Amino acid sequence: CHCLVDLAGMNLTVCAEHEALTWSQNGANRVYYEPSHQEVLALRSFLHSLSNGSCLLVRGRDWIAEDQVSDWDYGVCVKNGARIFFHYDSGDVESFLIDGLNLHHLVHFAQAESAPPPEIQIATRTDKVLILSHGWSEQVGPDYPVIRVLENAARRMGWTVVVPDFRGTYEYGPQRGRSERVRTIYEEILCLKPRPQLVVLVGHSQVSGRTFTAWSHTSSGRRCLSSCLHPKSR
């Protein structure tokens, strides 16, 4: 569920990453909080207080001359530590320190609405599934910007996205941990209903790459694809 945060009399929306995707369409028609110079400090403190993986709807622009700015670009941003990652509808991806953001002129966050209009809900297809595997991440698991940006992009393209959390496997050694991650992927695919026509496995970093390679070479992995899916898989 979304959380409405009252900041200087304005309600901002902090979303879970999957929910932010359904709110992020048609950003040009939303209302944005434009803080005064006095309110910027409070807004910056608020951003620091957010938990990692929190998402906000955002518009951003750049200086293109001393007294001239570009047009607004709209999208979603993800908090991670002292930084915020921005993923815009144009395809641009940026990362800035919170303390370095120009919150008065260049970056504005969307004010809350009671619910996303039905006509802008993203229609994902259950017959197209992306298994998105995060890399080594002891603190936040999959809640870091690269994974959430990839999830965002895939959902916008109509994919159903599954993002397993592998933190529980880190207590084991390399071989046992890899086996546990393979088992997690296997279970995720077995639980897919209805059966998809296409499953794509995507891994970030060497840890995920080795896990996927190990999974694809197991007999259980091959049986999983043949028994649970239609023939087409990648």
Tab-separated table of N, CA, C and O in Angstrom, residues 28-76:
chain	number	residue	atom	x	y	z
A	28	ALA	N	2.990	13.960	-16.685
A	28	ALA	CA	2.845	15.382	-16.998
A	28	ALA	C	1.544	15.954	-16.464
A	28	ALA	O	1.420	17.167	-16.274
A	29	ASN	N	0.553	15.091	-16.201
A	29	ASN	CA	-0.744	15.564	-15.729
A	29	ASN	C	-0.877	15.557	-14.210
A	29	ASN	O	-1.944	15.870	-13.685
A	30	ARG	N	0.196	15.206	-13.506
A	30	ARG	CA	0.160	15.185	-12.058
A	30	ARG	C	0.544	16.553	-11.486
A	30	ARG	O	1.088	17.403	-12.191
A	31	VAL	N	0.262	16.732	-10.198
A	31	VAL	CA	0.626	17.962	-9.496
A	31	VAL	C	1.889	17.689	-8.688
A	31	VAL	O	1.982	16.670	-7.993
A	32	TYR	N	2.858	18.604	-8.764
A	32	TYR	CA	4.154	18.395	-8.125
A	32	TYR	C	4.400	19.425	-7.021
A	32	TYR	O	3.992	20.586	-7.124
A	33	TYR	N	5.052	18.955	-5.977
A	33	TYR	CA	5.390	19.782	-4.836
A	33	TYR	C	6.610	20.631	-5.192
A	33	TYR	O	7.677	20.105	-5.485
A	34	GLU	N	6.458	21.932	-5.188
A	34	GLU	CA	7.548	22.851	-5.500
A	34	GLU	C	7.948	23.572	-4.209
A	34	GLU	O	7.338	24.574	-3.828
A	35	PRO	N	8.965	23.087	-3.514
A	35	PRO	CA	9.319	23.650	-2.212
A	35	PRO	C	9.958	25.032	-2.348
A	35	PRO	O	10.640	25.330	-3.329
A	36	SER	N	9.715	25.843	-1.350
A	36	SER	CA	10.426	27.118	-1.266
A	36	SER	C	11.853	26.851	-0.808
A	36	SER	O	12.195	25.733	-0.402
A	37	HIS	N	12.685	27.875	-0.834
A	37	HIS	CA	14.058	27.703	-0.371
A	37	HIS	C	14.072	27.276	1.096
A	37	HIS	O	14.922	26.487	1.519
A	38	GLN	N	13.123	27.759	1.882
A	38	GLN	CA	13.067	27.423	3.293
A	38	GLN	C	12.627	25.971	3.512
A	38	GLN	O	12.995	25.335	4.515
A	39	GLU	N	11.840	25.426	2.593
A	39	GLU	CA	11.312	24.071	2.742
A	39	GLU	C	12.255	22.992	2.226
A	39	GLU	O	12.071	21.806	2.508
A	40	VAL	N	13.273	23.394	1.481
A	40	VAL	CA	14.178	22.419	0.876
A	40	VAL	C	14.898	21.600	1.942
A	40	VAL	O	15.078	20.381	1.802
A	41	LEU	N	15.330	22.241	3.038
A	41	LEU	CA	16.060	21.529	4.082
A	41	LEU	C	15.199	20.429	4.698
A	41	LEU	O	15.667	19.306	4.915
A	42	ALA	N	13.919	20.734	4.959
A	42	ALA	CA	13.018	19.723	5.506
A	42	ALA	C	12.792	18.584	4.516
A	42	ALA	O	12.738	17.402	4.901
A	43	LEU	N	12.675	18.900	3.240
A	43	LEU	CA	12.493	17.878	2.218
A	43	LEU	C	13.720	16.980	2.125
A	43	LEU	O	13.611	15.753	2.012
A	44	ARG	N	14.900	17.583	2.220
A	44	ARG	CA	16.129	16.790	2.152
A	44	ARG	C	16.221	15.827	3.349
A	44	ARG	O	16.613	14.665	3.210
A	45	SER	N	15.845	16.306	4.518
A	45	SER	CA	15.852	15.444	5.704
A	45	SER	C	14.859	14.302	5.554
A	45	SER	O	15.121	13.162	5.955
A	46	PHE	N	13.711	14.615	4.966
A	46	PHE	CA	12.706	13.586	4.726
A	46	PHE	C	13.246	12.503	3.800
A	46	PHE	O	13.053	11.301	4.042
A	47	LEU	N	13.947	12.879	2.740
A	47	LEU	CA	14.500	11.901	1.804
A	47	LEU	C	15.526	11.011	2.496
A	47	LEU	O	15.573	9.801	2.261
A	48	HIS	N	16.358	11.596	3.353
A	48	HIS	CA	17.333	10.793	4.091
A	48	HIS	C	16.643	9.790	5.007
A	48	HIS	O	17.178	8.707	5.263
A	49	SER	N	15.474	10.128	5.521
A	49	SER	CA	14.786	9.268	6.484
A	49	SER	C	14.094	8.075	5.836
A	49	SER	O	13.716	7.133	6.537
A	50	LEU	N	13.925	8.093	4.526
A	50	LEU	CA	13.239	6.991	3.850
A	50	LEU	C	14.054	5.713	3.925
A	50	LEU	O	15.283	5.737	3.906
A	51	SER	N	13.380	4.585	3.988
A	51	SER	CA	14.072	3.299	3.961
A	51	SER	C	14.551	2.993	2.544
A	51	SER	O	13.975	3.474	1.557
A	52	ASN	N	15.600	2.204	2.453
A	52	ASN	CA	16.116	1.828	1.147
A	52	ASN	C	15.054	1.061	0.358
A	52	ASN	O	14.341	0.226	0.909
A	53	GLY	N	14.971	1.363	-0.935
A	53	GLY	CA	13.966	0.741	-1.787
A	53	GLY	C	12.696	1.550	-1.912
A	53	GLY	O	11.843	1.213	-2.721
A	54	SER	N	12.562	2.625	-1.106
A	54	SER	CA	11.371	3.479	-1.225
A	54	SER	C	11.377	4.193	-2.567
A	54	SER	O	12.419	4.614	-3.062
A	55	CYS	N	10.198	4.335	-3.150
A	55	CYS	CA	10.061	4.967	-4.458
A	55	CYS	C	9.178	6.209	-4.356
A	55	CYS	O	8.213	6.232	-3.592
A	56	LEU	N	9.514	7.217	-5.132
A	56	LEU	CA	8.675	8.394	-5.264
A	56	LEU	C	8.531	8.709	-6.743
A	56	LEU	O	9.415	8.417	-7.549
A	57	LEU	N	7.410	9.309	-7.085
A	57	LEU	CA	7.187	9.756	-8.451
A	57	LEU	C	7.819	11.128	-8.592
A	57	LEU	O	7.714	11.975	-7.709
A	58	VAL	N	8.440	11.374	-9.726
A	58	VAL	CA	9.312	12.536	-9.816
A	58	VAL	C	9.280	13.134	-11.224
A	58	VAL	O	8.958	12.464	-12.199
A	59	ARG	N	9.598	14.431	-11.290
A	59	ARG	CA	9.937	15.045	-12.564
A	59	ARG	C	11.295	15.715	-12.395
A	59	ARG	O	11.639	16.197	-11.302
A	60	GLY	N	12.080	15.727	-13.464
A	60	GLY	CA	13.408	16.319	-13.393
A	60	GLY	C	13.759	17.021	-14.684
A	60	GLY	O	13.194	16.742	-15.751
A	61	ARG	N	14.692	17.952	-14.577
A	61	ARG	CA	15.193	18.666	-15.753
A	61	ARG	C	16.619	19.098	-15.486
A	61	ARG	O	17.135	18.950	-14.367
A	62	ASP	N	17.273	19.637	-16.503
A	62	ASP	CA	18.686	20.023	-16.403
A	62	ASP	C	18.860	21.472	-16.841
A	62	ASP	O	18.080	21.996	-17.640
A	63	TRP	N	19.912	22.067	-16.310
A	63	TRP	CA	20.327	23.358	-16.846
A	63	TRP	C	20.965	23.137	-18.209
A	63	TRP	O	21.824	22.273	-18.372
A	64	ILE	N	20.544	23.886	-19.222
A	64	ILE	CA	21.163	23.786	-20.543
A	64	ILE	C	21.886	25.074	-20.909
A	64	ILE	O	22.579	25.147	-21.913
A	65	ALA	N	21.711	26.084	-20.104
A	65	ALA	CA	22.440	27.350	-20.229
A	65	ALA	C	22.381	28.030	-18.863
A	65	ALA	O	21.734	27.538	-17.929
A	66	GLU	N	23.029	29.132	-18.721
A	66	GLU	CA	23.111	29.788	-17.416
A	66	GLU	C	21.738	30.132	-16.854
A	66	GLU	O	21.508	30.055	-15.650
A	67	ASP	N	20.825	30.518	-17.707
A	67	ASP	CA	19.486	30.907	-17.253
A	67	ASP	C	18.394	30.155	-18.002
A	67	ASP	O	17.273	30.636	-18.132
A	68	GLN	N	18.709	28.947	-18.496
A	68	GLN	CA	17.743	28.191	-19.290
A	68	GLN	C	17.766	26.723	-18.865
A	68	GLN	O	18.836	26.137	-18.654
A	69	VAL	N	16.566	26.127	-18.735
A	69	VAL	CA	16.459	24.720	-18.333
A	69	VAL	C	15.775	23.919	-19.432
A	69	VAL	O	15.082	24.466	-20.291
A	70	SER	N	15.982	22.624	-19.406
A	70	SER	CA	15.353	21.723	-20.381
A	70	SER	C	13.889	21.497	-20.002
A	70	SER	O	13.421	21.919	-18.941
A	71	ASP	N	13.157	20.789	-20.875
A	71	ASP	CA	11.787	20.396	-20.552
A	71	ASP	C	11.797	19.351	-19.437
A	71	ASP	O	12.778	18.633	-19.229
A	72	TRP	N	10.677	19.235	-18.742
A	72	TRP	CA	10.562	18.242	-17.682
A	72	TRP	C	10.570	16.833	-18.252
A	72	TRP	O	9.982	16.569	-19.298
A	73	ASP	N	11.224	15.931	-17.547
A	73	ASP	CA	11.158	14.499	-17.819
A	73	ASP	C	10.511	13.849	-16.595
A	73	ASP	O	10.753	14.266	-15.465
A	74	TYR	N	9.675	12.818	-16.815
A	74	TYR	CA	8.870	12.258	-15.735
A	74	TYR	C	9.225	10.793	-15.522
A	74	TYR	O	9.564	10.076	-16.465
A	75	GLY	N	9.124	10.338	-14.259
A	75	GLY	CA	9.438	8.941	-13.989
A	75	GLY	C	9.353	8.598	-12.522
A	75	GLY	O	8.578	9.172	-11.766
A	76	VAL	N	10.191	7.639	-12.114
A	76	VAL	CA	10.210	7.107	-10.752
A	76	VAL	C	11.628	7.207	-10.223
A	76	VAL	O	12.590	7.020	-10.962
